[in-house]
């Protein structure tokens, strides 16, 4: 039977923070000819903003409904989400997703499924919420080499860091606020441990550099062990601590990528990216630097990014991964020395110094903080140790003058080895 269609219909899977956001945006734009045709959820008991009759609990009702023009997969269960994406793409359907973990961990397969069956997968909402990052990297910079792409990619951790700096509140209280406001993941350890930023970074790597890299292979350290002493020290150096994801092309054709807390001075565009906002600096070889800033989390900003994908598909938009065809790039954490602040129990810090034998040990700041010079590769090598021992790590850019470390942070036994 041929179904007479008047409006374009979206099959929505998931009605959490982002699903509700997409619903509101679609309803507010009904004049554009779209409607939510079907909504699938899992939990029958949960109180929702729509009557129970608005929902189905059988995902196959969405996946096998020929009257739907597009499927929006917006659930947090990664195993189920992957199954949904696979089935939809195997049927050659058009599907949009905001599921960064699933996309980052399975991008080669998801690209292959699109090529094999002719389906389309868009996922702008998976990276930096409302900021059109992937479109910019893919459609605009698809043919220009990029020097560096770096930014704040996780709204919740940025919200927490902003609160720690501005209000000196407790870490757990700031995290609870981020959860309350709908910024955090269902499992907030993904936010604070830097894993969510890592997933976004790996997705960006494919579009910015044609690099397919599995998240497990990338150095990422989070903010879960940050202390008020580290925040105070950063402030005394004129900086704010931010969780920064970075991608950089090396002269030898490798792509250096990592997620690291970093001391950001006032002169850096990332300094003023506060609360749940994300910010991304793109440096292209010929265009120079550009900066994108916007809401990186939240129901409506993320729903708006999903909506942008939904409507773009109708105009025939799809990712072409232009740099994948030409790139021979391989991934590295980085071999050049960087300066890092390490904070944790003094015996653990001493053990780490024995392990890495740092080239320069600038200062021992009290019992619990030390500033060293080492390579990101060394951090990657000892990533598990750092996490198991609860050591907080923050990179200190060269532009931050360490000779202004205030006297009160220098311990009696401070032993500056090497030069500042
Ligand atoms: N939990 C994520 C964040 C949501 O805080 O950035 C948006 O991806």
Coordinates of N, CA, C and O in Angstrom, one line a residue, residues 93-252:
X93 N 18.8 3.1 5.6 CA 18.0 4.2 6.1 C 18.8 5.4 6.4 O 20.1 5.4 6.5
X94 N 18.2 6.5 6.6 CA 18.8 7.8 7.1 C 18.6 7.9 8.6 O 17.5 7.8 9.1
X95 N 19.7 8.1 9.3 CA 19.6 8.1 10.7 C 20.6 9.1 11.3 O 21.6 9.4 10.7
X96 N 20.1 9.8 12.3 CA 20.9 10.8 13.0 C 21.1 10.3 14.4 O 20.3 9.6 15.0
X97 N 22.3 10.7 15.0 CA 22.6 10.2 16.3 C 23.4 11.2 17.1 O 24.1 12.1 16.5
X98 N 23.3 11.2 18.4 CA 24.1 12.1 19.3 C 25.0 11.3 20.1 O 25.6 11.8 21.1
X99 N 25.2 10.0 19.8 CA 25.8 9.0 20.7 C 27.4 9.0 20.4 O 27.9 8.1 19.7
X100 N 28.1 9.9 21.0 CA 29.5 10.0 20.7 C 30.3 8.8 21.1 O 31.3 8.4 20.4
X101 N 30.0 8.1 22.2 CA 30.8 6.9 22.5 C 30.6 5.8 21.4 O 31.6 5.3 21.0
X102 N 29.4 5.6 21.0 CA 29.2 4.6 20.0 C 29.8 4.9 18.7 O 30.5 4.1 18.0
X103 N 29.7 6.2 18.3 CA 30.3 6.6 17.0 C 31.8 6.6 17.1 O 32.5 6.0 16.2
X104 N 32.4 7.1 18.2 CA 33.9 7.1 18.3 C 34.4 5.7 18.3 O 35.5 5.4 17.7
X105 N 33.8 4.8 19.0 CA 34.3 3.4 19.1 C 34.1 2.6 17.8 O 34.7 1.5 17.7
X106 N 33.1 3.0 17.0 CA 32.7 2.1 15.9 C 32.7 2.8 14.5 O 32.1 2.4 13.6
X107 N 33.4 3.9 14.4 CA 33.3 4.8 13.2 C 33.7 4.0 11.9 O 33.0 4.1 10.9
X108 N 34.8 3.2 11.9 CA 35.1 2.5 10.7 C 34.0 1.6 10.2 O 33.6 1.6 9.0
X109 N 33.3 0.9 11.1 CA 32.2 0.0 10.7 C 31.0 0.9 10.2 O 30.4 0.5 9.2
X110 N 30.8 2.0 10.9 CA 29.6 2.8 10.6 C 29.8 3.5 9.2 O 28.8 3.6 8.4
X111 N 31.0 3.8 8.9 CA 31.3 4.4 7.5 C 31.1 3.3 6.5 O 30.5 3.5 5.4
X112 N 31.6 2.1 6.8 CA 31.5 1.0 5.8 C 30.1 0.6 5.5 O 29.7 0.4 4.4
X113 N 29.3 0.6 6.6 CA 27.8 0.3 6.4 C 27.1 1.3 5.5 O 26.3 0.9 4.7
X114 N 27.5 2.6 5.7 CA 26.9 3.6 4.8 C 27.3 3.3 3.3 O 26.5 3.4 2.4
X115 N 28.6 3.0 3.2 CA 29.1 2.8 1.8 C 28.5 1.6 1.1 O 28.1 1.6 0.0
X116 N 28.3 0.5 1.9 CA 27.8 -0.7 1.4 C 26.3 -0.7 1.1 O 25.8 -1.2 0.1
X117 N 25.5 0.0 2.0 CA 24.1 -0.1 1.8 C 23.4 1.2 1.4 O 22.2 1.3 1.2
X118 N 24.2 2.3 1.3 CA 23.7 3.5 0.7 C 22.9 4.4 1.8 O 22.3 5.4 1.4
X119 N 22.9 4.0 3.0 CA 22.3 4.8 4.1 C 23.1 6.0 4.4 O 24.2 6.2 3.9
X120 N 22.5 6.8 5.3 CA 23.2 8.0 5.7 C 23.2 8.1 7.2 O 22.1 7.9 7.9
X121 N 24.3 8.5 7.8 CA 24.4 8.7 9.2 C 25.0 10.1 9.5 O 26.2 10.4 9.0
X122 N 24.3 10.9 10.2 CA 24.8 12.3 10.6 C 24.9 12.3 12.1 O 24.0 11.7 12.7
X123 N 25.9 13.0 12.7 CA 26.0 13.0 14.1 C 26.6 14.3 14.6 O 27.4 14.3 15.5
X124 N 26.1 15.5 14.1 CA 26.7 16.7 14.5 C 26.5 17.0 16.0 O 27.4 17.5 16.7
X125 N 25.4 16.5 16.6 CA 25.1 16.7 18.0 C 26.0 16.0 18.9 O 26.0 16.2 20.1
X126 N 26.8 15.0 18.4 CA 27.7 14.2 19.2 C 28.9 15.0 19.6 O 29.6 14.6 20.6
X127 N 29.2 16.1 18.9 CA 30.4 16.9 19.2 C 30.1 18.4 19.6 O 29.6 19.1 18.7
X128 N 30.4 18.8 20.8 CA 30.2 20.2 21.2 C 28.7 20.7 21.0 O 28.5 21.9 20.7
X129 N 27.8 19.9 21.3 CA 26.4 20.3 21.4 C 25.9 21.1 20.2 O 25.9 20.7 19.1
X130 N 25.6 22.4 20.5 CA 25.0 23.3 19.4 C 26.0 23.8 18.4 O 25.6 24.5 17.5
X131 N 27.3 23.6 18.6 CA 28.3 24.3 17.7 C 28.5 23.4 16.5 O 28.7 22.2 16.6
X132 N 28.3 24.0 15.3 CA 28.5 23.2 14.0 C 29.9 22.8 13.7 O 30.5 23.3 12.7
X133 N 30.5 22.0 14.5 CA 31.9 21.6 14.4 C 32.2 20.7 13.2 O 33.0 21.0 12.4
X134 N 31.4 19.6 13.1 CA 31.7 18.6 12.1 C 31.4 19.2 10.7 O 32.2 19.0 9.8
X135 N 30.3 20.0 10.6 CA 30.0 20.6 9.3 C 31.2 21.5 8.9 O 31.5 21.6 7.7
X136 N 31.7 22.2 9.9 CA 32.8 23.2 9.5 C 34.0 22.4 9.1 O 34.7 22.8 8.1
X137 N 34.4 21.4 9.9 CA 35.6 20.6 9.6 C 35.5 19.9 8.2 O 36.4 19.8 7.4
X138 N 34.3 19.3 8.0 CA 34.1 18.4 6.9 C 33.8 19.2 5.6 O 34.4 19.0 4.6
X139 N 32.8 20.1 5.7 CA 32.3 20.7 4.5 C 33.1 21.9 4.1 O 33.3 22.2 3.0
X140 N 33.6 22.7 5.1 CA 34.3 23.9 4.8 C 35.8 23.6 4.7 O 36.5 24.1 3.8
X141 N 36.4 22.9 5.7 CA 37.8 22.7 5.7 C 38.2 21.3 5.1 O 39.4 20.9 5.3
X142 N 37.3 20.7 4.4 CA 37.6 19.4 3.8 C 38.8 19.3 2.9 O 39.4 18.3 2.7
X143 N 39.1 20.5 2.3 CA 40.2 20.4 1.4 C 41.4 21.3 1.8 O 42.3 21.6 1.0
X144 N 41.4 21.8 3.0 CA 42.5 22.6 3.5 C 43.2 21.9 4.7 O 42.6 21.5 5.6
X145 N 44.5 21.8 4.6 CA 45.2 21.2 5.7 C 45.0 22.0 7.0 O 45.1 23.2 7.0
X146 N 44.9 21.3 8.1 CA 44.7 22.0 9.4 C 46.0 21.8 10.2 O 46.6 20.7 10.3
X147 N 46.4 22.9 10.8 CA 47.6 22.9 11.7 C 47.2 22.3 13.0 O 47.8 21.4 13.5
X148 N 46.1 22.8 13.6 CA 45.7 22.4 15.0 C 44.2 22.6 15.2 O 43.7 23.6 14.7
X149 N 43.6 21.7 15.9 CA 42.2 21.9 16.4 C 42.2 21.6 17.9 O 42.6 20.5 18.3
X150 N 41.8 22.6 18.7 CA 41.9 22.4 20.1 C 40.7 23.1 20.8 O 40.2 24.1 20.3
X151 N 40.2 22.5 21.9 CA 39.1 23.1 22.5 C 38.6 22.5 23.8 O 39.1 21.4 24.2
X152 N 37.6 23.1 24.3 CA 36.8 22.6 25.4 C 35.6 21.8 24.9 O 34.8 22.4 24.2
X153 N 35.6 20.5 25.1 CA 34.7 19.7 24.4 C 33.6 19.1 25.3 O 32.8 18.3 24.8
X154 N 33.7 19.3 26.6 CA 32.7 18.8 27.5 C 32.2 19.9 28.4 O 32.9 20.5 29.2
X155 N 30.8 20.0 28.3 CA 30.2 21.1 29.1 C 30.2 20.9 30.6 O 30.3 21.8 31.3
X156 N 30.0 19.6 31.0 CA 29.8 19.4 32.4 C 31.1 19.6 33.2 O 31.1 20.3 34.2
X157 N 32.2 19.1 32.6 CA 33.5 19.4 33.3 C 33.8 20.8 33.3 O 34.4 21.4 34.3
X158 N 33.5 21.5 32.2 CA 33.8 23.0 32.2 C 32.9 23.7 33.2 O 33.4 24.7 33.8
X159 N 31.7 23.2 33.3 CA 30.8 23.8 34.3 C 31.4 23.7 35.7 O 31.5 24.6 36.5
X160 N 31.9 22.5 36.0 CA 32.4 22.2 37.3 C 33.7 23.1 37.6 O 33.8 23.7 38.6
X161 N 34.6 23.1 36.6 CA 35.8 23.9 36.7 C 35.5 25.4 36.9 O 36.1 26.1 37.7
X162 N 34.5 25.9 36.2 CA 34.1 27.3 36.3 C 33.6 27.5 37.8 O 34.0 28.6 38.4
X163 N 32.9 26.6 38.3 CA 32.4 26.8 39.7 C 33.5 26.7 40.7 O 33.5 27.4 41.7
X164 N 34.5 25.8 40.4 CA 35.6 25.7 41.4 C 36.4 27.0 41.4 O 36.8 27.4 42.4
X165 N 36.6 27.6 40.2 CA 37.4 28.8 40.1 C 36.6 30.0 40.7 O 37.2 30.8 41.5
X166 N 35.3 30.1 40.3 CA 34.6 31.3 40.7 C 34.0 31.3 42.1 O 33.9 32.3 42.7
X167 N 33.5 30.1 42.5 CA 32.8 30.1 43.7 C 33.4 29.2 44.8 O 32.9 29.1 45.9
X168 N 34.5 28.6 44.4 CA 35.2 27.7 45.3 C 34.3 26.7 46.0 O 34.5 26.3 47.2
X169 N 33.3 26.2 45.3 CA 32.4 25.2 45.9 C 33.0 23.8 45.7 O 34.0 23.6 45.0
X170 N 32.4 22.9 46.4 CA 32.9 21.5 46.5 C 32.7 20.8 45.1 O 31.7 21.1 44.4
X171 N 33.6 20.0 44.7 CA 33.5 19.3 43.4 C 32.2 18.6 43.2 O 31.5 18.7 42.2
X172 N 31.8 17.8 44.3 CA 30.6 17.0 44.2 C 29.4 17.8 44.0 O 28.4 17.5 43.3
X173 N 29.4 19.0 44.7 CA 28.2 19.9 44.6 C 28.1 20.5 43.2 O 27.0 20.6 42.7
X174 N 29.3 20.8 42.6 CA 29.3 21.4 41.3 C 28.8 20.3 40.3 O 28.0 20.6 39.4
X175 N 29.2 19.1 40.5 CA 28.8 18.0 39.6 C 27.3 17.8 39.7 O 26.6 17.6 38.7
X176 N 26.8 17.8 41.0 CA 25.3 17.6 41.2 C 24.6 18.7 40.4 O 23.5 18.4 39.8
X177 N 25.1 19.9 40.4 CA 24.4 21.0 39.6 C 24.4 20.7 38.1 O 23.4 20.9 37.5
X178 N 25.6 20.2 37.7 CA 25.7 19.9 36.2 C 24.7 18.8 35.8 O 24.1 18.8 34.8
X179 N 24.5 17.9 36.8 CA 23.5 16.8 36.5 C 22.1 17.3 36.5 O 21.3 17.0 35.7
X180 N 21.8 18.1 37.5 CA 20.5 18.8 37.7 C 20.1 19.5 36.5 O 18.9 19.5 36.0
X181 N 21.1 20.2 35.9 CA 20.8 21.1 34.7 C 20.7 20.3 33.4 O 20.5 20.9 32.3
X182 N 21.0 19.0 33.5 CA 20.8 18.1 32.3 C 22.1 18.2 31.4 O 22.0 17.9 30.2
X183 N 23.2 18.6 31.9 CA 24.5 18.6 31.1 C 25.2 17.3 31.2 O 25.9 16.9 30.2
X184 N 25.2 16.6 32.3 CA 26.0 15.5 32.5 C 25.5 14.2 31.8 O 24.3 14.1 31.5
X185 N 26.4 13.3 31.5 CA 26.0 12.0 31.0 C 25.2 11.2 32.1 O 25.3 11.5 33.3
X186 N 24.5 10.2 31.6 CA 23.8 9.3 32.6 C 24.8 8.7 33.6 O 24.6 8.6 34.8
X187 N 26.0 8.4 33.0 CA 27.2 8.0 33.9 C 28.1 9.2 33.9 O 28.9 9.3 33.0
X188 N 28.1 10.0 34.9 CA 28.9 11.3 34.9 C 30.4 11.1 35.0 O 31.2 12.0 34.7
X189 N 30.8 9.8 35.2 CA 32.3 9.6 35.2 C 32.8 9.8 33.8 O 34.0 10.2 33.6
X190 N 32.0 9.6 32.8 CA 32.4 9.9 31.4 C 32.8 11.4 31.2 O 33.7 11.7 30.5
X191 N 32.1 12.2 31.9 CA 32.4 13.7 31.8 C 33.6 14.0 32.6 O 34.6 14.6 32.0
X192 N 33.7 13.6 33.9 CA 34.8 14.1 34.7 C 36.1 13.4 34.4 O 37.2 13.9 34.7
X193 N 36.0 12.2 33.9 CA 37.3 11.4 33.6 C 37.9 11.8 32.2 O 38.8 11.2 31.8
X194 N 37.2 12.6 31.5 CA 37.7 13.1 30.2 C 37.3 12.1 29.1 O 37.8 12.3 27.9
X195 N 36.5 11.1 29.4 CA 36.2 10.1 28.3 C 35.3 10.7 27.3 O 35.4 10.4 26.1
X196 N 34.3 11.5 27.7 CA 33.4 12.1 26.8 C 34.1 13.0 25.8 O 33.9 13.0 24.6
X197 N 35.0 13.8 26.4 CA 35.8 14.7 25.5 C 36.7 13.9 24.6 O 36.8 14.2 23.4
X198 N 37.2 12.7 25.1 CA 38.0 11.9 24.2 C 37.2 11.3 23.0 O 37.7 11.3 21.9
X199 N 35.9 10.9 23.3 CA 35.1 10.4 22.2 C 34.9 11.5 21.1 O 35.0 11.2 19.9
X200 N 34.6 12.7 21.6 CA 34.4 13.8 20.7 C 35.7 14.1 19.9 O 35.6 14.4 18.7
X201 N 36.8 14.0 20.6 CA 38.1 14.3 19.9 C 38.4 13.2 18.8 O 38.8 13.6 17.7
X202 N 38.1 12.0 19.1 CA 38.3 10.9 18.1 C 37.4 11.1 16.8 O 37.8 10.9 15.7
X203 N 36.2 11.6 17.1 CA 35.2 11.8 16.0 C 35.8 13.0 15.1 O 35.8 12.9 13.9
X204 N 36.2 14.0 15.8 CA 36.8 15.2 15.1 C 38.0 14.8 14.3 O 38.2 15.3 13.2
X205 N 38.8 13.9 14.8 CA 40.0 13.5 14.1 C 39.7 12.9 12.7 O 40.5 13.1 11.8
X206 N 38.6 12.2 12.6 CA 38.2 11.6 11.3 C 37.9 12.7 10.3 O 38.3 12.6 9.1
X207 N 37.2 13.7 10.8 CA 36.8 14.8 9.9 C 37.9 15.9 9.6 O 38.0 16.4 8.5
X208 N 38.7 16.1 10.7 CA 39.7 17.2 10.5 C 40.9 16.7 9.8 O 41.6 17.4 9.1
X209 N 41.3 15.4 10.1 CA 42.6 14.9 9.6 C 42.5 13.6 8.8 O 43.5 13.0 8.4
X210 N 41.3 13.0 8.7 CA 41.1 11.7 8.0 C 41.8 10.6 8.8 O 42.3 9.6 8.3
X211 N 41.8 10.8 10.2 CA 42.4 9.8 11.0 C 41.4 9.0 11.8 O 40.5 9.6 12.5
X212 N 41.4 7.7 11.6 CA 40.5 6.8 12.4 C 41.3 6.3 13.5 O 42.2 5.5 13.3
X213 N 40.9 6.7 14.7 CA 41.7 6.2 15.9 C 40.7 5.7 16.9 O 39.7 6.3 17.2
X214 N 41.1 4.6 17.6 CA 40.2 4.1 18.6 C 40.5 4.8 19.9 O 41.6 5.1 20.3
X215 N 39.4 5.2 20.7 CA 39.6 6.0 21.9 C 40.6 5.3 22.9 O 41.3 6.0 23.6
X216 N 40.7 4.0 22.9 CA 41.6 3.3 23.8 C 43.0 3.7 23.6 O 43.9 3.5 24.5
X217 N 43.3 4.1 22.4 CA 44.7 4.4 22.0 C 45.1 5.8 22.3 O 46.2 6.2 21.9
X218 N 44.2 6.6 22.9 CA 44.5 8.0 23.0 C 44.7 8.4 24.5 O 43.9 8.1 25.3
X219 N 45.7 9.2 24.7 CA 45.9 9.7 26.1 C 44.8 10.6 26.5 O 44.4 11.6 25.9
X220 N 44.2 10.3 27.7 CA 43.1 11.2 28.2 C 43.2 11.1 29.7 O 43.1 10.1 30.3
X221 N 43.3 12.3 30.3 CA 43.2 12.4 31.8 C 42.1 13.4 32.1 O 42.0 14.4 31.3
X222 N 41.4 13.2 33.2 CA 40.3 14.1 33.5 C 40.5 15.0 34.7 O 41.7 15.2 35.1
X223 N 39.4 15.4 35.3 CA 39.5 16.4 36.4 C 39.0 15.8 37.7 O 38.9 16.5 38.7
X224 N 38.9 14.5 37.7 CA 38.3 13.8 38.9 C 39.1 14.0 40.2 O 38.6 13.9 41.2
X225 N 40.4 14.2 40.0 CA 41.3 14.3 41.2 C 41.7 15.7 41.5 O 42.7 15.9 42.3
X226 N 41.1 16.7 40.9 CA 41.5 18.1 41.1 C 41.3 18.5 42.5 O 40.4 18.0 43.2
X227 N 42.2 19.3 43.0 CA 42.0 19.8 44.4 C 42.0 21.3 44.4 O 42.3 22.0 43.4
X228 N 41.5 21.9 45.5 CA 41.4 23.3 45.6 C 42.8 24.0 45.5 O 43.0 25.1 45.0
X229 N 43.9 23.2 45.9 CA 45.2 23.7 45.9 C 45.6 23.9 44.4 O 46.3 24.9 44.1
X230 N 45.3 23.0 43.5 CA 45.6 23.1 42.1 C 44.9 24.3 41.5 O 45.5 25.1 40.7
X231 N 43.6 24.5 41.9 CA 42.9 25.6 41.4 C 43.5 26.9 41.8 O 43.7 27.9 41.0
X232 N 43.9 27.0 43.1 CA 44.5 28.2 43.7 C 45.8 28.5 43.0 O 46.1 29.7 42.7
X233 N 46.6 27.5 42.8 CA 47.9 27.7 42.1 C 47.7 28.2 40.7 O 48.4 29.2 40.3
X234 N 46.8 27.6 40.0 CA 46.5 28.1 38.6 C 46.1 29.6 38.6 O 46.6 30.4 37.8
X235 N 45.2 29.9 39.6 CA 44.8 31.3 39.7 C 45.9 32.2 40.0 O 46.0 33.3 39.5
X236 N 46.8 31.8 40.9 CA 48.0 32.6 41.2 C 48.9 32.8 40.0 O 49.6 33.8 40.0
X237 N 48.8 31.9 39.1 CA 49.6 32.0 37.9 C 48.9 32.8 36.8 O 49.3 32.9 35.6
X238 N 47.7 33.3 37.1 CA 46.9 34.1 36.2 C 46.1 33.2 35.2 O 45.7 33.6 34.1
X239 N 45.9 31.9 35.6 CA 45.2 31.0 34.7 C 43.9 30.4 35.3 O 43.7 30.4 36.5
X240 N 43.2 29.8 34.4 CA 42.1 28.9 34.8 C 42.4 27.5 34.3 O 42.9 27.4 33.2
X241 N 42.0 26.5 35.0 CA 42.2 25.1 34.5 C 41.0 24.8 33.7 O 39.9 25.0 34.1
X242 N 41.3 24.2 32.5 CA 40.3 23.8 31.5 C 40.6 22.4 31.1 O 41.8 22.1 31.0
X243 N 39.6 21.6 30.7 CA 39.9 20.3 30.2 C 39.9 20.5 28.6 O 38.9 20.8 28.0
X244 N 41.1 20.3 28.1 CA 41.3 20.6 26.7 C 41.6 19.4 25.8 O 42.5 18.5 26.2
X245 N 40.9 19.2 24.7 CA 41.1 18.2 23.8 C 41.9 18.8 22.6 O 41.5 19.9 22.1
X246 N 43.0 18.2 22.1 CA 43.7 18.8 21.0 C 44.1 17.8 20.0 O 44.4 16.6 20.3
X247 N 44.2 18.3 18.8 CA 44.6 17.5 17.6 C 45.6 18.4 16.9 O 45.3 19.6 16.6
X248 N 46.8 17.9 16.6 CA 47.8 18.7 15.9 C 48.6 17.9 14.9 O 49.1 16.8 15.2
X249 N 48.8 18.5 13.8 CA 49.6 17.8 12.7 C 51.1 18.1 13.0 O 51.5 19.2 13.3
X250 N 51.9 17.0 13.1 CA 53.4 17.2 13.3 C 54.1 17.3 11.9 O 53.5 16.8 10.9
X251 N 55.3 17.8 11.9 CA 56.0 17.9 10.6 C 56.3 16.5 10.0 O 56.4 16.4 8.8
X252 N 56.2 15.4 10.8 CA 56.5 14.1 10.2 C 55.2 13.4 9.7 O 55.2 12.3 9.4

